[in-house]
Amino acid sequence: MAIEIRVPALGESVTEAIVGQCYKKDGEIVKAGESLIELETEKVSIDVPVPVAGKLTKIFIKEGDVVTVDSLLALVIEEAVGNASDTADSPLEERPIIMHPAPSAAKLIAENNLNTRQMRGSGKRGQILKEDVLETLSKENSSNSKASLNESILGTSESDRETRVRMTRLRQTIASRLKDAQNTAAMLTTFNEVDMFTIIKLRNRYRDLFEKKHGVKLGFMGFFTKAVCQALKEIPALNAEIDGTEIIYRKYAHIGVAVATTKGLVVPVVRDADRISIADIEKEINRLSRLARDGKLSIADMQDGTFTITNGGIYGSLMSTPILNAPQSGILGMHAIKERPMALDGQIIIRPMMYLAVSYDHRLVDGQEAVTFLVRVKENLEDPERLILNL
């Protein structure tokens, strides 16, 4: 009996998606749980798995199609598929499995224009995994990679010097929302700088002990998130939003953390960040970042944020004016840490400094409030005992 594979529920307010990559073809033998296709929604990309082992008799969609919830994607006839031990000694051509890369590996291969024949898969029966692709990329000579990339972009004729690709649904949504934020909010940015000496010293002192106890590295995001939560308690307007002619003030802090992926910027949310420890914040950021990079974030992971932190410093940005993540009224921009000469107690010393920027909706947040908020974040970071004592 043929079993239908349909578009699953895509999350609150999401009714349609675009078919991205198709991992299977008509007639293929599949195992339960293998990815059939990738669906791109306005918020996240998800893989639709095959529910049972068997043979795909018909795939009704193709890349680029727009589908809605419960649309029919494919039919699969349930059949018994041998496990690894049943076929471990069988000739390769007799094994009823597909040797193409895993979905996450396929994305990296396509994005980097790699040849799978040069790779050695470490997965079951030689399947190429994401780790295999990353290893291949790391072994390539950087100059050769750049030359190859330039050649693929420039081509050998005029017609080969341009490439036209479809904008993903996620990228379309990012573009639309960022422009809407500029058109709707009265955005303004204020700047300050923070001396990172104490935080760096504290981090270096307890880094190994922290990782041993909590199983996660001690980064800067835990300190920044906690510092923001403390400042939001004093300046609640930056944790609020405008809803028509009303203002919604929140007594909790769901902090969005901007994460860059190969498909665009996503903002997973650390819920109740004001109520959990720095260790728990670091664990949650690590979990969400890993899901984002693997394309496995759920809709729920990115909902209900009340304030956002973005860190352009990891890419070398010295200063920026971040755009609001509507309908939020504030976003904090972190930047690169640079040693600079500073005047301290009448002497010039070298300190690790970071510029901070907070963009805010001037319809809701006054300039004095925005400046005070940023000063509090600065004070919390330069004197981290304030975070411990809740001052």
Short mmCIF file of C-alpha atoms in Angstrom, two decimals:
data_model
loop_
_atom_site.label_atom_id
_atom_site.label_comp_id
_atom_site.label_asym_id
_atom_site.label_seq_id
_atom_site.Cartn_x
_atom_site.Cartn_y
_atom_site.Cartn_z
CA MET A 1 0.00 0.00 0.00
CA ALA A 2 1.30 3.44 -0.94
CA ILE A 3 1.82 5.84 1.95
CA GLU A 4 1.41 9.56 1.35
CA ILE A 5 4.07 12.06 2.39
CA ARG A 6 2.58 15.51 2.91
CA VAL A 7 3.79 18.96 3.96
CA PRO A 8 3.84 19.05 7.78
CA ALA A 9 2.64 21.92 9.96
CA LEU A 10 5.08 24.78 9.42
CA GLY A 11 4.49 26.75 12.58
CA GLU A 12 2.32 29.58 13.76
CA SER A 13 1.17 31.91 10.95
CA VAL A 14 3.24 30.05 8.33
CA THR A 15 1.03 28.51 5.64
CA GLU A 16 3.31 27.94 2.66
CA ALA A 17 6.87 27.07 1.75
CA ILE A 18 9.15 26.80 -1.26
CA VAL A 19 10.62 23.44 -2.20
CA GLY A 20 14.37 23.72 -1.90
CA GLN A 21 16.65 20.78 -2.53
CA CYS A 22 15.16 17.41 -3.47
CA TYR A 23 17.28 14.65 -1.95
CA LYS A 24 15.49 11.68 -3.57
CA LYS A 25 14.27 10.57 -6.99
CA ASP A 26 11.39 8.43 -8.23
CA GLY A 27 12.10 4.77 -7.75
CA GLU A 28 14.73 5.15 -5.03
CA ILE A 29 14.90 2.79 -2.09
CA VAL A 30 14.68 4.78 1.12
CA LYS A 31 14.90 4.19 4.83
CA ALA A 32 12.63 5.59 7.51
CA GLY A 33 13.87 8.96 8.71
CA GLU A 34 15.89 9.82 5.60
CA SER A 35 15.30 13.34 4.29
CA LEU A 36 13.05 13.57 1.24
CA ILE A 37 13.13 17.31 0.47
CA GLU A 38 14.04 20.63 2.00
CA LEU A 39 11.29 23.20 2.56
CA GLU A 40 12.14 26.89 2.86
CA THR A 41 9.67 28.97 4.87
CA GLU A 42 9.80 32.65 5.71
CA LYS A 43 11.36 31.81 9.06
CA VAL A 44 13.41 28.62 8.74
CA SER A 45 14.41 25.77 6.43
CA ILE A 46 13.30 22.27 7.40
CA ASP A 47 13.83 18.78 6.03
CA VAL A 48 10.80 16.53 5.48
CA PRO A 49 11.68 12.93 6.40
CA VAL A 50 10.45 9.71 4.80
CA PRO A 51 8.08 8.11 7.35
CA VAL A 52 8.72 4.45 6.45
CA ALA A 53 11.29 2.31 4.68
CA GLY A 54 10.38 1.38 1.14
CA LYS A 55 10.42 2.52 -2.47
CA LEU A 56 9.45 5.99 -3.71
CA THR A 57 6.92 5.48 -6.48
CA LYS A 58 6.13 9.10 -7.26
CA ILE A 59 7.43 12.54 -6.27
CA PHE A 60 4.89 15.21 -7.12
CA ILE A 61 6.98 18.34 -6.59
CA LYS A 62 10.19 19.84 -7.94
CA GLU A 63 12.66 22.44 -6.75
CA GLY A 64 11.14 25.93 -6.66
CA ASP A 65 7.52 24.81 -6.28
CA VAL A 66 5.36 26.63 -3.73
CA VAL A 67 3.49 24.21 -1.45
CA THR A 68 1.02 24.65 1.39
CA VAL A 69 0.45 22.73 4.60
CA ASP A 70 -0.82 19.19 3.87
CA SER A 71 0.10 19.34 0.18
CA LEU A 72 0.98 15.91 -1.26
CA LEU A 73 4.73 15.57 -1.78
CA ALA A 74 5.33 11.93 -2.64
CA LEU A 75 4.15 8.34 -2.38
CA VAL A 76 6.22 5.55 -0.87
CA ILE A 77 5.44 1.82 -0.89
CA GLU A 78 6.47 0.31 2.42
CA GLU A 79 9.01 -2.46 2.04
CA ALA A 80 11.53 -4.14 4.31
CA VAL A 81 14.98 -2.64 3.92
CA GLY A 82 17.94 -4.59 5.26
CA ASN A 83 20.03 -3.05 8.03
CA ALA A 84 23.75 -2.50 7.93
CA SER A 85 24.60 -5.93 9.33
CA ASP A 86 22.47 -7.67 6.68
CA THR A 87 24.35 -6.11 3.83
CA ALA A 88 27.78 -5.34 5.24
CA ASP A 89 29.37 -8.14 3.18
CA SER A 90 27.26 -7.64 0.06
CA PRO A 91 28.73 -6.18 -3.14
CA LEU A 92 28.21 -2.44 -3.38
CA GLU A 93 25.88 -2.70 -6.37
CA GLU A 94 23.57 -5.06 -4.46
CA ARG A 95 23.13 -2.87 -1.43
CA PRO A 96 19.69 -1.20 -1.39
CA ILE A 97 20.96 2.17 -0.21
CA ILE A 98 21.79 5.48 -1.83
CA MET A 99 25.41 6.59 -1.62
CA HIS A 100 24.76 10.31 -2.04
CA PRO A 101 25.87 12.75 0.72
CA ALA A 102 23.80 13.44 3.83
CA PRO A 103 21.57 16.55 3.47
CA SER A 104 23.79 18.81 5.59
CA ALA A 105 26.83 17.63 3.63
CA ALA A 106 25.07 18.14 0.29
CA LYS A 107 24.47 21.80 1.15
CA LEU A 108 28.15 22.43 1.84
CA ILE A 109 29.17 20.54 -1.30
CA ALA A 110 26.86 22.64 -3.47
CA GLU A 111 27.85 25.92 -1.83
CA ASN A 112 31.56 25.23 -2.30
CA ASN A 113 31.31 23.53 -5.70
CA LEU A 114 33.14 20.44 -4.46
CA ASN A 115 33.68 17.13 -6.26
CA THR A 116 32.36 14.21 -4.20
CA ARG A 117 34.69 11.81 -5.99
CA GLN A 118 37.56 13.38 -4.11
CA MET A 119 35.94 12.72 -0.74
CA ARG A 120 35.93 9.70 1.47
CA GLY A 121 32.70 9.20 3.38
CA SER A 122 32.88 8.22 7.04
CA GLY A 123 29.17 7.44 7.38
CA LYS A 124 27.46 4.10 7.09
CA ARG A 125 28.49 2.33 3.87
CA GLY A 126 30.60 5.26 2.83
CA GLN A 127 28.00 8.02 3.00
CA ILE A 128 29.58 11.47 2.97
CA LEU A 129 28.80 13.37 6.18
CA LYS A 130 29.10 17.06 7.01
CA GLU A 131 32.32 16.38 8.91
CA ASP A 132 33.87 14.83 5.77
CA VAL A 133 33.11 17.96 3.75
CA LEU A 134 34.54 20.24 6.44
CA GLU A 135 37.70 18.15 6.53
CA THR A 136 38.04 18.42 2.74
CA LEU A 137 37.61 22.19 2.89
CA SER A 138 40.22 22.53 5.61
CA LYS A 139 42.78 20.58 3.57
CA GLU A 140 42.39 22.66 0.44
CA ASN A 141 45.04 25.26 -0.23
CA SER A 142 43.55 28.70 0.34
CA SER A 143 45.16 30.23 -2.73
CA ASN A 144 43.94 27.41 -4.96
CA SER A 145 40.47 27.77 -3.49
CA LYS A 146 40.42 31.49 -4.24
CA ALA A 147 41.69 30.94 -7.75
CA SER A 148 39.05 28.29 -8.37
CA LEU A 149 36.35 30.56 -6.98
CA ASN A 150 37.44 33.50 -9.13
CA GLU A 151 37.51 31.29 -12.19
CA SER A 152 33.99 30.01 -11.51
CA ILE A 153 32.71 33.57 -11.03
CA LEU A 154 34.52 35.25 -13.93
CA GLY A 155 34.25 32.42 -16.43
CA THR A 156 35.83 32.52 -19.87
CA SER A 157 33.21 34.52 -21.76
CA GLU A 158 30.83 37.42 -21.18
CA SER A 159 27.86 35.10 -20.70
CA ASP A 160 29.70 33.22 -17.95
CA ARG A 161 30.43 36.31 -15.86
CA GLU A 162 27.02 36.47 -14.21
CA THR A 163 25.08 33.95 -12.18
CA ARG A 164 21.38 34.30 -11.50
CA VAL A 165 19.89 32.30 -8.63
CA ARG A 166 16.49 32.30 -6.96
CA MET A 167 16.30 34.26 -3.73
CA THR A 168 15.34 31.89 -0.92
CA ARG A 169 12.16 32.47 1.01
CA LEU A 170 14.25 33.11 4.13
CA ARG A 171 16.32 35.76 2.34
CA GLN A 172 13.16 37.37 0.95
CA THR A 173 11.73 37.58 4.46
CA ILE A 174 14.95 39.02 5.89
CA ALA A 175 15.00 41.70 3.19
CA SER A 176 11.33 42.56 3.69
CA ARG A 177 11.45 42.75 7.48
CA LEU A 178 14.62 44.81 7.64
CA LYS A 179 13.19 47.32 5.17
CA ASP A 180 9.86 47.38 7.04
CA ALA A 181 11.75 48.12 10.26
CA GLN A 182 13.46 51.09 8.61
CA ASN A 183 10.18 52.36 7.16
CA THR A 184 8.11 51.91 10.33
CA ALA A 185 10.30 52.60 13.35
CA ALA A 186 11.94 55.92 14.16
CA MET A 187 15.34 54.28 14.47
CA LEU A 188 18.23 55.96 16.19
CA THR A 189 21.58 54.59 17.39
CA THR A 190 23.71 55.62 20.34
CA PHE A 191 27.27 54.45 21.01
CA ASN A 192 29.59 53.80 23.91
CA GLU A 193 32.69 51.74 24.58
CA VAL A 194 33.48 49.11 27.16
CA ASP A 195 36.79 48.12 28.71
CA MET A 196 36.87 44.31 28.41
CA PHE A 197 39.92 43.86 30.65
CA THR A 198 38.05 42.51 33.70
CA ILE A 199 35.78 40.19 31.69
CA ILE A 200 38.75 38.79 29.76
CA LYS A 201 40.74 38.28 32.96
CA LEU A 202 37.76 36.54 34.61
CA ARG A 203 37.17 34.39 31.55
CA ASN A 204 40.82 33.33 31.29
CA ARG A 205 40.95 32.51 34.97
CA TYR A 206 37.90 30.26 35.07
CA ARG A 207 37.64 29.06 31.46
CA ASP A 208 38.92 25.52 32.01
CA LEU A 209 37.04 25.02 35.29
CA PHE A 210 33.84 26.36 33.73
CA GLU A 211 34.04 24.04 30.74
CA LYS A 212 34.85 21.05 32.94
CA LYS A 213 31.86 21.68 35.18
CA HIS A 214 29.26 22.81 32.65
CA GLY A 215 30.38 21.06 29.47
CA VAL A 216 30.40 24.27 27.44
CA LYS A 217 32.99 26.96 26.77
CA LEU A 218 32.80 30.25 28.60
CA GLY A 219 32.36 32.94 25.98
CA PHE A 220 31.39 36.59 26.07
CA MET A 221 27.74 36.15 25.12
CA GLY A 222 26.75 34.88 28.56
CA PHE A 223 28.12 38.04 30.19
CA PHE A 224 26.57 40.33 27.59
CA THR A 225 23.18 38.63 27.78
CA LYS A 226 23.12 38.90 31.56
CA ALA A 227 24.28 42.52 31.44
CA VAL A 228 21.48 43.33 28.99
CA CYS A 229 18.88 41.62 31.18
CA GLN A 230 19.95 43.67 34.19
CA ALA A 231 19.79 46.91 32.19
CA LEU A 232 16.34 46.04 30.79
CA LYS A 233 14.97 45.87 34.33
CA GLU A 234 15.92 49.51 34.82
CA ILE A 235 14.88 50.64 31.32
CA PRO A 236 11.78 48.52 30.49
CA ALA A 237 10.95 50.58 27.38
CA LEU A 238 13.73 48.76 25.53
CA ASN A 239 12.02 45.46 26.37
CA ALA A 240 8.62 46.64 25.13
CA GLU A 241 6.83 46.96 21.81
CA ILE A 242 4.17 49.14 20.23
CA ASP A 243 0.88 47.43 19.38
CA GLY A 244 -1.39 49.88 17.64
CA THR A 245 -2.06 52.65 20.14
CA GLU A 246 -0.87 50.56 23.09
CA ILE A 247 2.52 49.67 24.54
CA ILE A 248 3.24 46.14 25.74
CA TYR A 249 5.70 46.13 28.66
CA ARG A 250 7.20 42.76 29.54
CA LYS A 251 8.38 41.49 32.90
CA TYR A 252 10.52 38.82 31.32
CA ALA A 253 13.45 38.88 28.89
CA HIS A 254 13.54 36.55 25.88
CA ILE A 255 16.85 37.50 24.27
CA GLY A 256 17.34 36.87 20.56
CA VAL A 257 20.90 36.05 19.49
CA ALA A 258 21.64 36.77 15.82
CA VAL A 259 23.37 33.84 14.10
CA ALA A 260 24.73 33.97 10.54
CA THR A 261 24.12 30.84 8.47
CA THR A 262 24.84 29.97 4.85
CA LYS A 263 21.25 30.86 3.99
CA GLY A 264 21.01 34.13 5.89
CA LEU A 265 20.66 35.64 9.32
CA VAL A 266 18.44 33.89 11.86
CA VAL A 267 17.65 34.96 15.42
CA PRO A 268 17.00 32.07 17.81
CA VAL A 269 15.74 33.07 21.25
CA VAL A 270 17.13 32.35 24.72
CA ARG A 271 13.95 32.28 26.79
CA ASP A 272 13.79 33.76 30.28
CA ALA A 273 17.42 34.78 30.07
CA ASP A 274 16.86 37.06 33.07
CA ARG A 275 16.04 34.04 35.26
CA ILE A 276 18.82 31.64 34.35
CA SER A 277 22.55 31.57 35.08
CA ILE A 278 25.39 32.57 32.76
CA ALA A 279 26.23 28.87 32.41
CA ASP A 280 22.69 28.03 31.30
CA ILE A 281 22.71 30.97 28.89
CA GLU A 282 25.96 29.71 27.33
CA LYS A 283 24.52 26.19 27.04
CA GLU A 284 21.38 27.44 25.32
CA ILE A 285 23.26 29.73 22.93
CA ASN A 286 25.56 26.85 22.04
CA ARG A 287 22.58 24.56 21.38
CA LEU A 288 20.71 27.10 19.29
CA SER A 289 23.79 28.11 17.29
CA ARG A 290 24.51 24.48 16.46
CA LEU A 291 20.92 23.94 15.29
CA ALA A 292 21.09 27.13 13.21
CA ARG A 293 24.29 26.11 11.43
CA ASP A 294 22.86 22.64 10.74
CA GLY A 295 19.60 24.09 9.42
CA LYS A 296 17.56 22.39 12.14
CA LEU A 297 16.05 25.34 13.99
CA SER A 298 12.34 25.02 14.60
CA ILE A 299 9.82 27.83 14.33
CA ALA A 300 9.43 27.78 18.11
CA ASP A 301 13.17 28.41 18.54
CA MET A 302 12.80 31.84 16.92
CA GLN A 303 9.53 33.13 18.35
CA ASP A 304 8.71 35.64 21.08
CA GLY A 305 12.03 37.47 21.34
CA THR A 306 11.83 40.76 23.25
CA PHE A 307 15.35 42.16 22.65
CA THR A 308 18.19 41.15 20.31
CA ILE A 309 21.98 41.00 20.55
CA THR A 310 24.10 40.85 17.39
CA ASN A 311 27.86 40.35 17.34
CA GLY A 312 29.54 41.69 14.22
CA GLY A 313 32.82 41.62 16.07
CA ILE A 314 33.38 37.95 15.28
CA TYR A 315 33.74 39.00 11.63
CA GLY A 316 35.99 41.96 12.43
CA SER A 317 33.43 44.78 12.52
CA LEU A 318 34.72 47.73 14.54
CA MET A 319 31.47 49.71 14.61
CA SER A 320 27.98 49.43 13.10
CA THR A 321 24.40 50.63 13.43
CA PRO A 322 22.29 47.47 13.82
CA ILE A 323 18.75 47.40 12.43
CA LEU A 324 15.86 46.64 14.77
CA ASN A 325 14.35 43.17 14.77
CA ALA A 326 10.73 44.37 14.55
CA PRO A 327 8.52 44.64 16.54
CA GLN A 328 11.23 44.88 19.21
CA SER A 329 12.25 48.35 20.33
CA GLY A 330 15.95 47.71 20.89
CA ILE A 331 18.99 45.80 19.61
CA LEU A 332 22.55 45.76 20.99
CA GLY A 333 25.50 45.55 18.62
CA MET A 334 28.77 44.03 19.83
CA HIS A 335 32.00 44.63 17.92
CA ALA A 336 35.62 43.59 17.68
CA ILE A 337 37.84 43.88 20.73
CA LYS A 338 40.86 46.06 19.94
CA GLU A 339 43.71 47.17 22.15
CA ARG A 340 43.75 50.97 22.36
CA PRO A 341 45.59 53.55 24.48
CA MET A 342 43.28 54.77 27.25
CA ALA A 343 43.64 57.37 29.99
CA LEU A 344 43.22 55.71 33.40
CA ASP A 345 44.02 57.38 36.73
CA GLY A 346 46.10 59.99 34.95
CA GLN A 347 48.15 57.47 33.00
CA ILE A 348 48.04 56.18 29.42
CA ILE A 349 47.66 52.40 29.34
CA ILE A 350 46.73 49.85 26.70
CA ARG A 351 43.29 48.26 27.25
CA PRO A 352 41.15 45.80 25.26
CA MET A 353 38.24 47.97 24.17
CA MET A 354 34.96 47.23 22.39
CA TYR A 355 32.55 49.71 20.85
CA LEU A 356 28.90 49.09 21.74
CA ALA A 357 25.89 50.32 19.79
CA VAL A 358 22.23 50.21 20.72
CA SER A 359 19.65 51.00 18.06
CA TYR A 360 16.22 51.84 19.40
CA ASP A 361 12.73 52.89 18.33
CA HIS A 362 12.52 56.56 19.20
CA ARG A 363 8.71 56.36 19.11
CA LEU A 364 8.89 54.38 22.32
CA VAL A 365 12.35 54.93 23.78
CA ASP A 366 13.65 58.37 24.70
CA GLY A 367 17.27 59.28 24.08
CA GLN A 368 17.97 59.51 27.83
CA GLU A 369 16.64 55.99 28.32
CA ALA A 370 18.74 54.57 25.49
CA VAL A 371 21.91 56.23 26.75
CA THR A 372 21.23 55.12 30.33
CA PHE A 373 20.62 51.56 29.15
CA LEU A 374 23.95 51.44 27.31
CA VAL A 375 25.79 52.94 30.28
CA ARG A 376 24.31 50.23 32.53
CA VAL A 377 25.44 47.51 30.12
CA LYS A 378 28.92 49.05 30.13
CA GLU A 379 29.00 49.23 33.93
CA ASN A 380 27.84 45.63 34.29
CA LEU A 381 30.58 44.40 31.98
CA GLU A 382 33.38 46.46 33.46
CA ASP A 383 32.34 45.47 36.99
CA PRO A 384 30.88 41.94 36.60
CA GLU A 385 30.34 41.63 40.34
CA ARG A 386 27.26 43.79 39.70
CA LEU A 387 25.78 40.88 37.77
CA ILE A 388 26.37 38.49 40.66
CA LEU A 389 24.97 40.91 43.24
CA ASN A 390 22.06 41.95 40.98
CA LEU A 391 22.97 45.64 41.22
#
